[in-house]
Amino acid sequence: MKSMNLNSSSKIFITGGTGHLGKELRKVLTTKDLNVIILSRKEVALEKNEVFKKFELGEDPFDYNLEEDITFLHLAHDFYDYKSNKENINYIGQRKIVDSLKKIKKKKIIYFSTPLLQNNTYSIYHEQKVLGEEVAKEIDHLILKPSFIFSDKGGANSIFNKLTKIKLPIPLPRNKNKISPISLYVLSNFVFDLIFIKQKSGSLILKGLKDMNFKDFLSKYHGINSFWVNPYIFIILIKILILCKSTFFFYIERMIGVIHLEDINEICKREEFKEIT
């Protein structure tokens, strides 16, 4: 294995450091005593090796020193901007980050995307991830596409925590395609190894060892009971909710994601992947 090629001028920037995955990755970076800059809209409690810089998507993240060695971990995503294509803040922010990195001599972007939708932009979320990948590929990059992430602390997605409180079974649009859940703790350590030890580049799907459909995933990892219904019921519901898009956009996007979920094993036949044990 390669050792970490880091020196006193090496800096690790991270957006989305206050999210579930971001917090766990920061714990790993802290144990390695690396020089980390947290980019966030709000000040956060910092580890001993971290500094804070106020930042919002669309801003320039750097005070330029062309001799610096920068690894940029981009986890942040605005789930509430429903503008499409290049008018969305996620594209604008990704564009600004990559254009800024181009001015640095030695740099690499680590971009977190998703493998779990068909290669069609059914949702704004997926559209923005597709655009984000295209922009990331303009410089040295590692694009990581993890399958669904689970955690003993209650899960990476806040909507699952809310659903857990519902004691009655909930309806799900019928889709028995498989996902491969990954432990948050195991994922964060695996990602660190890919970035700083193996120094992997390119695009990579990350999947767990056990395949299951979304219904079984909710039951096993979140204690949520559910039952299948015809997807057209949800399609009709989406058409109703879209009349108040600004209010229900987050939930509309999640429903679209489940309706159009593609089997992880079919995706892995087309793209490079790693199983995480």
PDB file of C-alpha atoms in Angstrom:
ATOM      1  CA  MET A   1       0.000   0.000   0.000  1.00  0.00           C
ATOM      2  CA  LYS A   2       1.059   3.577  -0.603  1.00  0.00           C
ATOM      3  CA  SER A   3       1.611   5.717   2.466  1.00  0.00           C
ATOM      4  CA  MET A   4      -0.017   9.124   2.854  1.00  0.00           C
ATOM      5  CA  ASN A   5       1.898  11.726   0.893  1.00  0.00           C
ATOM      6  CA  LEU A   6       1.053  14.637   3.205  1.00  0.00           C
ATOM      7  CA  ASN A   7       3.250  17.462   4.465  1.00  0.00           C
ATOM      8  CA  SER A   8       2.937  20.706   6.413  1.00  0.00           C
ATOM      9  CA  SER A   9       1.366  22.490   3.426  1.00  0.00           C
ATOM     10  CA  SER A  10      -1.242  19.745   2.859  1.00  0.00           C
ATOM     11  CA  LYS A  11      -4.792  20.785   3.643  1.00  0.00           C
ATOM     12  CA  ILE A  12      -8.027  18.828   3.647  1.00  0.00           C
ATOM     13  CA  PHE A  13     -11.167  20.882   2.995  1.00  0.00           C
ATOM     14  CA  ILE A  14     -14.533  19.333   3.750  1.00  0.00           C
ATOM     15  CA  THR A  15     -18.064  20.529   2.992  1.00  0.00           C
ATOM     16  CA  GLY A  16     -20.983  18.736   4.594  1.00  0.00           C
ATOM     17  CA  GLY A  17     -18.874  18.122   7.672  1.00  0.00           C
ATOM     18  CA  THR A  18     -21.895  18.500   9.961  1.00  0.00           C
ATOM     19  CA  GLY A  19     -23.848  15.712   8.246  1.00  0.00           C
ATOM     20  CA  HIS A  20     -23.988  12.091   9.375  1.00  0.00           C
ATOM     21  CA  LEU A  21     -21.226  10.871   7.046  1.00  0.00           C
ATOM     22  CA  GLY A  22     -19.244  14.098   7.396  1.00  0.00           C
ATOM     23  CA  LYS A  23     -19.079  13.807  11.184  1.00  0.00           C
ATOM     24  CA  GLU A  24     -17.888  10.208  11.007  1.00  0.00           C
ATOM     25  CA  LEU A  25     -15.210  11.027   8.420  1.00  0.00           C
ATOM     26  CA  ARG A  26     -13.996  13.892  10.614  1.00  0.00           C
ATOM     27  CA  LYS A  27     -13.508  11.429  13.490  1.00  0.00           C
ATOM     28  CA  VAL A  28     -11.207   9.349  11.300  1.00  0.00           C
ATOM     29  CA  LEU A  29      -9.296  12.424  10.094  1.00  0.00           C
ATOM     30  CA  THR A  30      -8.835  13.529  13.698  1.00  0.00           C
ATOM     31  CA  THR A  31      -7.190  10.247  14.691  1.00  0.00           C
ATOM     32  CA  LYS A  32      -4.675  10.795  11.879  1.00  0.00           C
ATOM     33  CA  ASP A  33      -3.999  14.378  13.080  1.00  0.00           C
ATOM     34  CA  LEU A  34      -4.444  15.858   9.609  1.00  0.00           C
ATOM     35  CA  ASN A  35      -4.845  19.564   8.783  1.00  0.00           C
ATOM     36  CA  VAL A  36      -8.608  19.936   8.212  1.00  0.00           C
ATOM     37  CA  ILE A  37     -10.645  23.007   7.265  1.00  0.00           C
ATOM     38  CA  ILE A  38     -14.389  22.727   7.878  1.00  0.00           C
ATOM     39  CA  LEU A  39     -16.456  24.754   5.411  1.00  0.00           C
ATOM     40  CA  SER A  40     -19.931  25.450   6.774  1.00  0.00           C
ATOM     41  CA  ARG A  41     -22.646  28.104   6.974  1.00  0.00           C
ATOM     42  CA  LYS A  42     -22.701  27.828  10.759  1.00  0.00           C
ATOM     43  CA  GLU A  43     -19.863  27.512  13.242  1.00  0.00           C
ATOM     44  CA  VAL A  44     -19.395  23.990  14.552  1.00  0.00           C
ATOM     45  CA  ALA A  45     -17.617  22.359  17.477  1.00  0.00           C
ATOM     46  CA  LEU A  46     -14.105  21.593  16.231  1.00  0.00           C
ATOM     47  CA  GLU A  47     -11.652  18.793  16.837  1.00  0.00           C
ATOM     48  CA  LYS A  48      -8.056  19.624  17.763  1.00  0.00           C
ATOM     49  CA  ASN A  49      -6.824  19.354  14.172  1.00  0.00           C
ATOM     50  CA  GLU A  50      -9.630  21.439  12.613  1.00  0.00           C
ATOM     51  CA  VAL A  51     -10.266  25.076  11.790  1.00  0.00           C
ATOM     52  CA  PHE A  52     -13.541  26.640  10.726  1.00  0.00           C
ATOM     53  CA  LYS A  53     -14.232  28.802   7.688  1.00  0.00           C
ATOM     54  CA  LYS A  54     -17.659  30.279   6.995  1.00  0.00           C
ATOM     55  CA  PHE A  55     -18.813  29.089   3.590  1.00  0.00           C
ATOM     56  CA  GLU A  56     -21.930  28.739   1.480  1.00  0.00           C
ATOM     57  CA  LEU A  57     -22.338  26.922  -1.827  1.00  0.00           C
ATOM     58  CA  GLY A  58     -21.495  29.296  -4.639  1.00  0.00           C
ATOM     59  CA  GLU A  59     -18.648  31.034  -2.791  1.00  0.00           C
ATOM     60  CA  ASP A  60     -14.910  30.728  -3.416  1.00  0.00           C
ATOM     61  CA  PRO A  61     -13.597  28.350  -0.733  1.00  0.00           C
ATOM     62  CA  PHE A  62      -9.932  29.399  -0.782  1.00  0.00           C
ATOM     63  CA  ASP A  63      -7.473  32.056   0.242  1.00  0.00           C
ATOM     64  CA  TYR A  64      -5.043  31.211  -2.507  1.00  0.00           C
ATOM     65  CA  ASN A  65      -1.602  29.747  -1.950  1.00  0.00           C
ATOM     66  CA  LEU A  66      -0.651  28.025  -5.185  1.00  0.00           C
ATOM     67  CA  GLU A  67       1.954  25.871  -3.451  1.00  0.00           C
ATOM     68  CA  GLU A  68      -0.576  24.206  -1.165  1.00  0.00           C
ATOM     69  CA  ASP A  69      -1.522  20.552  -1.550  1.00  0.00           C
ATOM     70  CA  ILE A  70      -5.314  20.400  -1.295  1.00  0.00           C
ATOM     71  CA  THR A  71      -7.671  17.437  -0.966  1.00  0.00           C
ATOM     72  CA  PHE A  72     -11.267  18.646  -1.193  1.00  0.00           C
ATOM     73  CA  LEU A  73     -14.003  16.395   0.219  1.00  0.00           C
ATOM     74  CA  HIS A  74     -17.324  17.633  -1.141  1.00  0.00           C
ATOM     75  CA  LEU A  75     -20.220  16.068   0.770  1.00  0.00           C
ATOM     76  CA  ALA A  76     -22.538  19.082   0.998  1.00  0.00           C
ATOM     77  CA  HIS A  77     -25.816  19.009  -0.914  1.00  0.00           C
ATOM     78  CA  ASP A  78     -28.726  21.444  -0.738  1.00  0.00           C
ATOM     79  CA  PHE A  79     -31.809  19.183  -0.809  1.00  0.00           C
ATOM     80  CA  TYR A  80     -34.264  22.076  -0.931  1.00  0.00           C
ATOM     81  CA  ASP A  81     -33.318  23.924  -4.134  1.00  0.00           C
ATOM     82  CA  TYR A  82     -35.853  22.754  -6.722  1.00  0.00           C
ATOM     83  CA  LYS A  83     -34.439  24.746  -9.640  1.00  0.00           C
ATOM     84  CA  SER A  84     -33.286  22.455 -12.435  1.00  0.00           C
ATOM     85  CA  ASN A  85     -30.113  22.063 -14.446  1.00  0.00           C
ATOM     86  CA  LYS A  86     -27.359  24.676 -14.091  1.00  0.00           C
ATOM     87  CA  GLU A  87     -29.586  27.136 -12.232  1.00  0.00           C
ATOM     88  CA  ASN A  88     -29.469  24.937  -9.135  1.00  0.00           C
ATOM     89  CA  ILE A  89     -27.188  25.994  -6.254  1.00  0.00           C
ATOM     90  CA  ASN A  90     -25.615  22.523  -6.158  1.00  0.00           C
ATOM     91  CA  TYR A  91     -24.314  22.892  -9.708  1.00  0.00           C
ATOM     92  CA  ILE A  92     -23.310  26.517  -9.114  1.00  0.00           C
ATOM     93  CA  GLY A  93     -21.448  25.521  -5.960  1.00  0.00           C
ATOM     94  CA  GLN A  94     -19.708  22.556  -7.583  1.00  0.00           C
ATOM     95  CA  ARG A  95     -18.712  24.721 -10.550  1.00  0.00           C
ATOM     96  CA  LYS A  96     -17.179  27.340  -8.253  1.00  0.00           C
ATOM     97  CA  ILE A  97     -15.258  24.768  -6.196  1.00  0.00           C
ATOM     98  CA  VAL A  98     -13.734  23.045  -9.224  1.00  0.00           C
ATOM     99  CA  ASP A  99     -12.875  26.310 -11.006  1.00  0.00           C
ATOM    100  CA  SER A 100     -11.182  27.483  -7.796  1.00  0.00           C
ATOM    101  CA  LEU A 101      -9.250  24.225  -7.455  1.00  0.00           C
ATOM    102  CA  LYS A 102      -7.948  24.607 -10.998  1.00  0.00           C
ATOM    103  CA  LYS A 103      -5.835  27.533  -9.749  1.00  0.00           C
ATOM    104  CA  ILE A 104      -4.058  25.246  -7.249  1.00  0.00           C
ATOM    105  CA  LYS A 105      -1.057  23.275  -8.512  1.00  0.00           C
ATOM    106  CA  LYS A 106      -1.651  20.089  -6.546  1.00  0.00           C
ATOM    107  CA  LYS A 107      -5.266  19.249  -5.828  1.00  0.00           C
ATOM    108  CA  LYS A 108      -7.852  16.498  -5.846  1.00  0.00           C
ATOM    109  CA  ILE A 109     -11.613  16.513  -5.342  1.00  0.00           C
ATOM    110  CA  ILE A 110     -13.488  13.703  -3.601  1.00  0.00           C
ATOM    111  CA  TYR A 111     -17.114  13.915  -4.697  1.00  0.00           C
ATOM    112  CA  PHE A 112     -19.907  11.872  -3.154  1.00  0.00           C
ATOM    113  CA  SER A 113     -22.618  10.854  -5.595  1.00  0.00           C
ATOM    114  CA  THR A 114     -25.188   8.034  -5.820  1.00  0.00           C
ATOM    115  CA  PRO A 115     -25.472   4.786  -7.814  1.00  0.00           C
ATOM    116  CA  LEU A 116     -29.091   4.053  -7.056  1.00  0.00           C
ATOM    117  CA  LEU A 117     -31.126   5.634  -9.832  1.00  0.00           C
ATOM    118  CA  GLN A 118     -31.312   4.652 -13.447  1.00  0.00           C
ATOM    119  CA  ASN A 119     -29.256   6.694 -15.866  1.00  0.00           C
ATOM    120  CA  ASN A 120     -32.155   9.098 -16.321  1.00  0.00           C
ATOM    121  CA  THR A 121     -32.726  12.315 -14.436  1.00  0.00           C
ATOM    122  CA  TYR A 122     -36.096  11.513 -12.888  1.00  0.00           C
ATOM    123  CA  SER A 123     -35.358  13.768  -9.922  1.00  0.00           C
ATOM    124  CA  ILE A 124     -33.569  17.078  -9.385  1.00  0.00           C
ATOM    125  CA  TYR A 125     -31.297  15.316  -6.874  1.00  0.00           C
ATOM    126  CA  HIS A 126     -30.088  12.816  -9.448  1.00  0.00           C
ATOM    127  CA  GLU A 127     -29.820  15.465 -12.152  1.00  0.00           C
ATOM    128  CA  GLN A 128     -27.528  17.491  -9.891  1.00  0.00           C
ATOM    129  CA  LYS A 129     -25.404  14.459  -9.018  1.00  0.00           C
ATOM    130  CA  VAL A 130     -24.937  13.699 -12.724  1.00  0.00           C
ATOM    131  CA  LEU A 131     -23.908  17.310 -13.388  1.00  0.00           C
ATOM    132  CA  GLY A 132     -21.668  17.285 -10.318  1.00  0.00           C
ATOM    133  CA  GLU A 133     -19.818  14.214 -11.553  1.00  0.00           C
ATOM    134  CA  GLU A 134     -19.211  15.830 -14.930  1.00  0.00           C
ATOM    135  CA  VAL A 135     -17.700  18.921 -13.282  1.00  0.00           C
ATOM    136  CA  ALA A 136     -15.575  16.881 -10.857  1.00  0.00           C
ATOM    137  CA  LYS A 137     -14.015  14.990 -13.762  1.00  0.00           C
ATOM    138  CA  GLU A 138     -12.406  18.212 -15.039  1.00  0.00           C
ATOM    139  CA  ILE A 139      -9.606  17.788 -12.433  1.00  0.00           C
ATOM    140  CA  ASP A 140      -7.972  14.921 -10.541  1.00  0.00           C
ATOM    141  CA  HIS A 141     -10.925  13.257  -8.837  1.00  0.00           C
ATOM    142  CA  LEU A 142     -12.395  10.365  -6.938  1.00  0.00           C
ATOM    143  CA  ILE A 143     -16.155  10.010  -7.324  1.00  0.00           C
ATOM    144  CA  LEU A 144     -17.636   7.716  -4.674  1.00  0.00           C
ATOM    145  CA  LYS A 145     -21.159   6.306  -5.016  1.00  0.00           C
ATOM    146  CA  PRO A 146     -22.125   4.472  -1.825  1.00  0.00           C
ATOM    147  CA  SER A 147     -25.234   2.337  -1.578  1.00  0.00           C
ATOM    148  CA  PHE A 148     -27.644   3.077   1.288  1.00  0.00           C
ATOM    149  CA  ILE A 149     -25.821   3.896   4.526  1.00  0.00           C
ATOM    150  CA  PHE A 150     -27.054   2.692   7.911  1.00  0.00           C
ATOM    151  CA  SER A 151     -26.019   3.493  11.463  1.00  0.00           C
ATOM    152  CA  ASP A 152     -26.733   2.177  14.957  1.00  0.00           C
ATOM    153  CA  LYS A 153     -27.434   5.799  15.865  1.00  0.00           C
ATOM    154  CA  GLY A 154     -30.612   5.827  13.817  1.00  0.00           C
ATOM    155  CA  GLY A 155     -29.636   6.183  10.203  1.00  0.00           C
ATOM    156  CA  ALA A 156     -28.080   8.658   7.847  1.00  0.00           C
ATOM    157  CA  ASN A 157     -31.349   9.992   6.497  1.00  0.00           C
ATOM    158  CA  SER A 158     -33.542  12.036   8.831  1.00  0.00           C
ATOM    159  CA  ILE A 159     -36.717  10.901   7.105  1.00  0.00           C
ATOM    160  CA  PHE A 160     -36.134   7.330   8.331  1.00  0.00           C
ATOM    161  CA  ASN A 161     -35.952   8.567  11.924  1.00  0.00           C
ATOM    162  CA  LYS A 162     -39.335  10.220  11.506  1.00  0.00           C
ATOM    163  CA  LEU A 163     -40.867   7.100   9.961  1.00  0.00           C
ATOM    164  CA  THR A 164     -39.579   4.960  12.844  1.00  0.00           C
ATOM    165  CA  LYS A 165     -41.968   6.793  15.184  1.00  0.00           C
ATOM    166  CA  ILE A 166     -44.959   5.607  13.164  1.00  0.00           C
ATOM    167  CA  LYS A 167     -46.160   2.366  14.739  1.00  0.00           C
ATOM    168  CA  LEU A 168     -48.441   1.338  11.862  1.00  0.00           C
ATOM    169  CA  PRO A 169     -47.055  -0.191   8.639  1.00  0.00           C
ATOM    170  CA  ILE A 170     -46.377   2.389   5.924  1.00  0.00           C
ATOM    171  CA  PRO A 171     -46.996   1.984   2.175  1.00  0.00           C
ATOM    172  CA  LEU A 172     -44.078   1.757  -0.255  1.00  0.00           C
ATOM    173  CA  PRO A 173     -44.169   1.903  -4.062  1.00  0.00           C
ATOM    174  CA  ARG A 174     -43.552  -1.656  -5.230  1.00  0.00           C
ATOM    175  CA  ASN A 175     -39.920  -1.981  -6.277  1.00  0.00           C
ATOM    176  CA  LYS A 176     -38.082  -5.181  -5.347  1.00  0.00           C
ATOM    177  CA  ASN A 177     -34.753  -4.164  -6.859  1.00  0.00           C
ATOM    178  CA  LYS A 178     -31.850  -4.733  -4.502  1.00  0.00           C
ATOM    179  CA  ILE A 179     -29.687  -2.313  -2.538  1.00  0.00           C
ATOM    180  CA  SER A 180     -26.550  -3.235  -0.559  1.00  0.00           C
ATOM    181  CA  PRO A 181     -26.532  -1.373   2.790  1.00  0.00           C
ATOM    182  CA  ILE A 182     -23.230  -0.161   4.260  1.00  0.00           C
ATOM    183  CA  SER A 183     -22.379   0.570   7.891  1.00  0.00           C
ATOM    184  CA  LEU A 184     -21.577   4.250   8.424  1.00  0.00           C
ATOM    185  CA  TYR A 185     -18.599   3.428  10.650  1.00  0.00           C
ATOM    186  CA  VAL A 186     -17.131   0.893   8.219  1.00  0.00           C
ATOM    187  CA  LEU A 187     -17.748   3.204   5.253  1.00  0.00           C
ATOM    188  CA  SER A 188     -15.898   6.159   6.800  1.00  0.00           C
ATOM    189  CA  ASN A 189     -12.786   4.072   7.494  1.00  0.00           C
ATOM    190  CA  PHE A 190     -12.938   2.457   4.065  1.00  0.00           C
ATOM    191  CA  VAL A 191     -13.235   5.877   2.381  1.00  0.00           C
ATOM    192  CA  PHE A 192     -10.227   7.207   4.309  1.00  0.00           C
ATOM    193  CA  ASP A 193      -8.181   4.238   3.096  1.00  0.00           C
ATOM    194  CA  LEU A 194      -9.258   4.828  -0.531  1.00  0.00           C
ATOM    195  CA  ILE A 195      -8.341   8.521  -0.425  1.00  0.00           C
ATOM    196  CA  PHE A 196      -5.165   8.687   1.612  1.00  0.00           C
ATOM    197  CA  ILE A 197      -3.634   5.198   1.595  1.00  0.00           C
ATOM    198  CA  LYS A 198      -4.533   3.705  -1.787  1.00  0.00           C
ATOM    199  CA  GLN A 199      -4.854   7.182  -3.328  1.00  0.00           C
ATOM    200  CA  LYS A 200      -7.609   5.923  -5.620  1.00  0.00           C
ATOM    201  CA  SER A 201      -8.802   8.040  -8.558  1.00  0.00           C
ATOM    202  CA  GLY A 202     -11.701   7.685 -10.957  1.00  0.00           C
ATOM    203  CA  SER A 203     -15.267   6.604 -10.176  1.00  0.00           C
ATOM    204  CA  LEU A 204     -16.257   3.814  -7.813  1.00  0.00           C
ATOM    205  CA  ILE A 205     -19.486   2.297  -6.496  1.00  0.00           C
ATOM    206  CA  LEU A 206     -19.361   1.157  -2.870  1.00  0.00           C
ATOM    207  CA  LYS A 207     -21.692  -1.649  -1.805  1.00  0.00           C
ATOM    208  CA  GLY A 208     -22.243  -3.851   1.218  1.00  0.00           C
ATOM    209  CA  LEU A 209     -22.098  -7.651   1.180  1.00  0.00           C
ATOM    210  CA  LYS A 210     -25.810  -8.299   1.781  1.00  0.00           C
ATOM    211  CA  ASP A 211     -28.338  -7.444  -0.917  1.00  0.00           C
ATOM    212  CA  MET A 212     -31.940  -6.678   0.022  1.00  0.00           C
ATOM    213  CA  ASN A 213     -34.887  -4.724  -1.273  1.00  0.00           C
ATOM    214  CA  PHE A 214     -35.824  -1.366   0.218  1.00  0.00           C
ATOM    215  CA  LYS A 215     -38.704  -2.800   2.253  1.00  0.00           C
ATOM    216  CA  ASP A 216     -36.393  -5.287   3.988  1.00  0.00           C
ATOM    217  CA  PHE A 217     -33.774  -2.556   4.507  1.00  0.00           C
ATOM    218  CA  LEU A 218     -36.256  -0.369   6.384  1.00  0.00           C
ATOM    219  CA  SER A 219     -37.304  -3.306   8.541  1.00  0.00           C
ATOM    220  CA  LYS A 220     -33.810  -4.584   9.365  1.00  0.00           C
ATOM    221  CA  TYR A 221     -31.966  -1.313  10.001  1.00  0.00           C
ATOM    222  CA  HIS A 222     -34.702   1.096  11.081  1.00  0.00           C
ATOM    223  CA  GLY A 223     -37.461  -1.083  12.531  1.00  0.00           C
ATOM    224  CA  ILE A 224     -39.963   0.321  10.028  1.00  0.00           C
ATOM    225  CA  ASN A 225     -42.792  -1.994   8.944  1.00  0.00           C
ATOM    226  CA  SER A 226     -44.085  -1.419   5.418  1.00  0.00           C
ATOM    227  CA  PHE A 227     -46.102  -2.979   2.625  1.00  0.00           C
ATOM    228  CA  TRP A 228     -46.033  -2.752  -1.169  1.00  0.00           C
ATOM    229  CA  VAL A 229     -48.579  -0.721  -3.139  1.00  0.00           C
ATOM    230  CA  ASN A 230     -48.898   0.071  -6.817  1.00  0.00           C
ATOM    231  CA  PRO A 231     -46.318   2.777  -7.747  1.00  0.00           C
ATOM    232  CA  TYR A 232     -48.997   4.708  -9.647  1.00  0.00           C
ATOM    233  CA  ILE A 233     -50.576   5.657  -6.311  1.00  0.00           C
ATOM    234  CA  PHE A 234     -47.354   7.484  -5.433  1.00  0.00           C
ATOM    235  CA  ILE A 235     -47.106   9.000  -8.904  1.00  0.00           C
ATOM    236  CA  ILE A 236     -50.575  10.500  -8.421  1.00  0.00           C
ATOM    237  CA  LEU A 237     -49.587  11.694  -4.936  1.00  0.00           C
ATOM    238  CA  ILE A 238     -46.486  13.368  -6.362  1.00  0.00           C
ATOM    239  CA  LYS A 239     -48.598  15.189  -8.946  1.00  0.00           C
ATOM    240  CA  ILE A 240     -50.744  16.544  -6.126  1.00  0.00           C
ATOM    241  CA  LEU A 241     -47.831  17.526  -3.876  1.00  0.00           C
ATOM    242  CA  ILE A 242     -46.005  19.245  -6.724  1.00  0.00           C
ATOM    243  CA  LEU A 243     -48.717  21.917  -6.635  1.00  0.00           C
ATOM    244  CA  CYS A 244     -46.986  23.024  -3.417  1.00  0.00           C
ATOM    245  CA  LYS A 245     -43.493  22.170  -4.583  1.00  0.00           C
ATOM    246  CA  SER A 246     -41.672  24.573  -2.293  1.00  0.00           C
ATOM    247  CA  THR A 247     -43.207  22.885   0.762  1.00  0.00           C
ATOM    248  CA  PHE A 248     -43.033  19.216  -0.233  1.00  0.00           C
ATOM    249  CA  PHE A 249     -40.016  19.142  -2.560  1.00  0.00           C
ATOM    250  CA  PHE A 250     -37.792  17.102  -0.194  1.00  0.00           C
ATOM    251  CA  TYR A 251     -40.437  14.357   0.173  1.00  0.00           C
ATOM    252  CA  ILE A 252     -41.295  14.369  -3.532  1.00  0.00           C
ATOM    253  CA  GLU A 253     -37.649  13.705  -4.355  1.00  0.00           C
ATOM    254  CA  ARG A 254     -37.437  10.812  -1.878  1.00  0.00           C
ATOM    255  CA  MET A 255     -40.564   9.174  -3.313  1.00  0.00           C
ATOM    256  CA  ILE A 256     -39.249   9.496  -6.864  1.00  0.00           C
ATOM    257  CA  GLY A 257     -36.011   7.857  -5.750  1.00  0.00           C
ATOM    258  CA  VAL A 258     -37.788   4.773  -4.394  1.00  0.00           C
ATOM    259  CA  ILE A 259     -40.108   4.459  -7.401  1.00  0.00           C
ATOM    260  CA  HIS A 260     -37.195   4.422  -9.855  1.00  0.00           C
ATOM    261  CA  LEU A 261     -34.676   2.494  -7.760  1.00  0.00           C
ATOM    262  CA  GLU A 262     -32.437   0.326  -9.940  1.00  0.00           C
ATOM    263  CA  ASP A 263     -30.929  -2.976  -8.823  1.00  0.00           C
ATOM    264  CA  ILE A 264     -27.422  -2.375  -7.440  1.00  0.00           C
ATOM    265  CA  ASN A 265     -26.127  -5.575  -9.049  1.00  0.00           C
ATOM    266  CA  GLU A 266     -27.250  -4.458 -12.499  1.00  0.00           C
ATOM    267  CA  ILE A 267     -25.453  -1.142 -11.986  1.00  0.00           C
ATOM    268  CA  CYS A 268     -22.285  -2.935 -10.857  1.00  0.00           C
ATOM    269  CA  LYS A 269     -22.234  -4.896 -14.114  1.00  0.00           C
ATOM    270  CA  ARG A 270     -21.635  -1.575 -15.897  1.00  0.00           C
ATOM    271  CA  GLU A 271     -19.334   0.239 -13.472  1.00  0.00           C
ATOM    272  CA  GLU A 272     -16.363  -0.449 -11.218  1.00  0.00           C
ATOM    273  CA  PHE A 273     -17.349  -1.306  -7.640  1.00  0.00           C
ATOM    274  CA  LYS A 274     -15.968  -2.432  -4.299  1.00  0.00           C
ATOM    275  CA  GLU A 275     -17.707  -4.530  -1.675  1.00  0.00           C
ATOM    276  CA  ILE A 276     -17.208  -3.284   1.868  1.00  0.00           C
ATOM    277  CA  THR A 277     -16.920  -6.014   4.506  1.00  0.00           C
TER     278      THR A 277
END
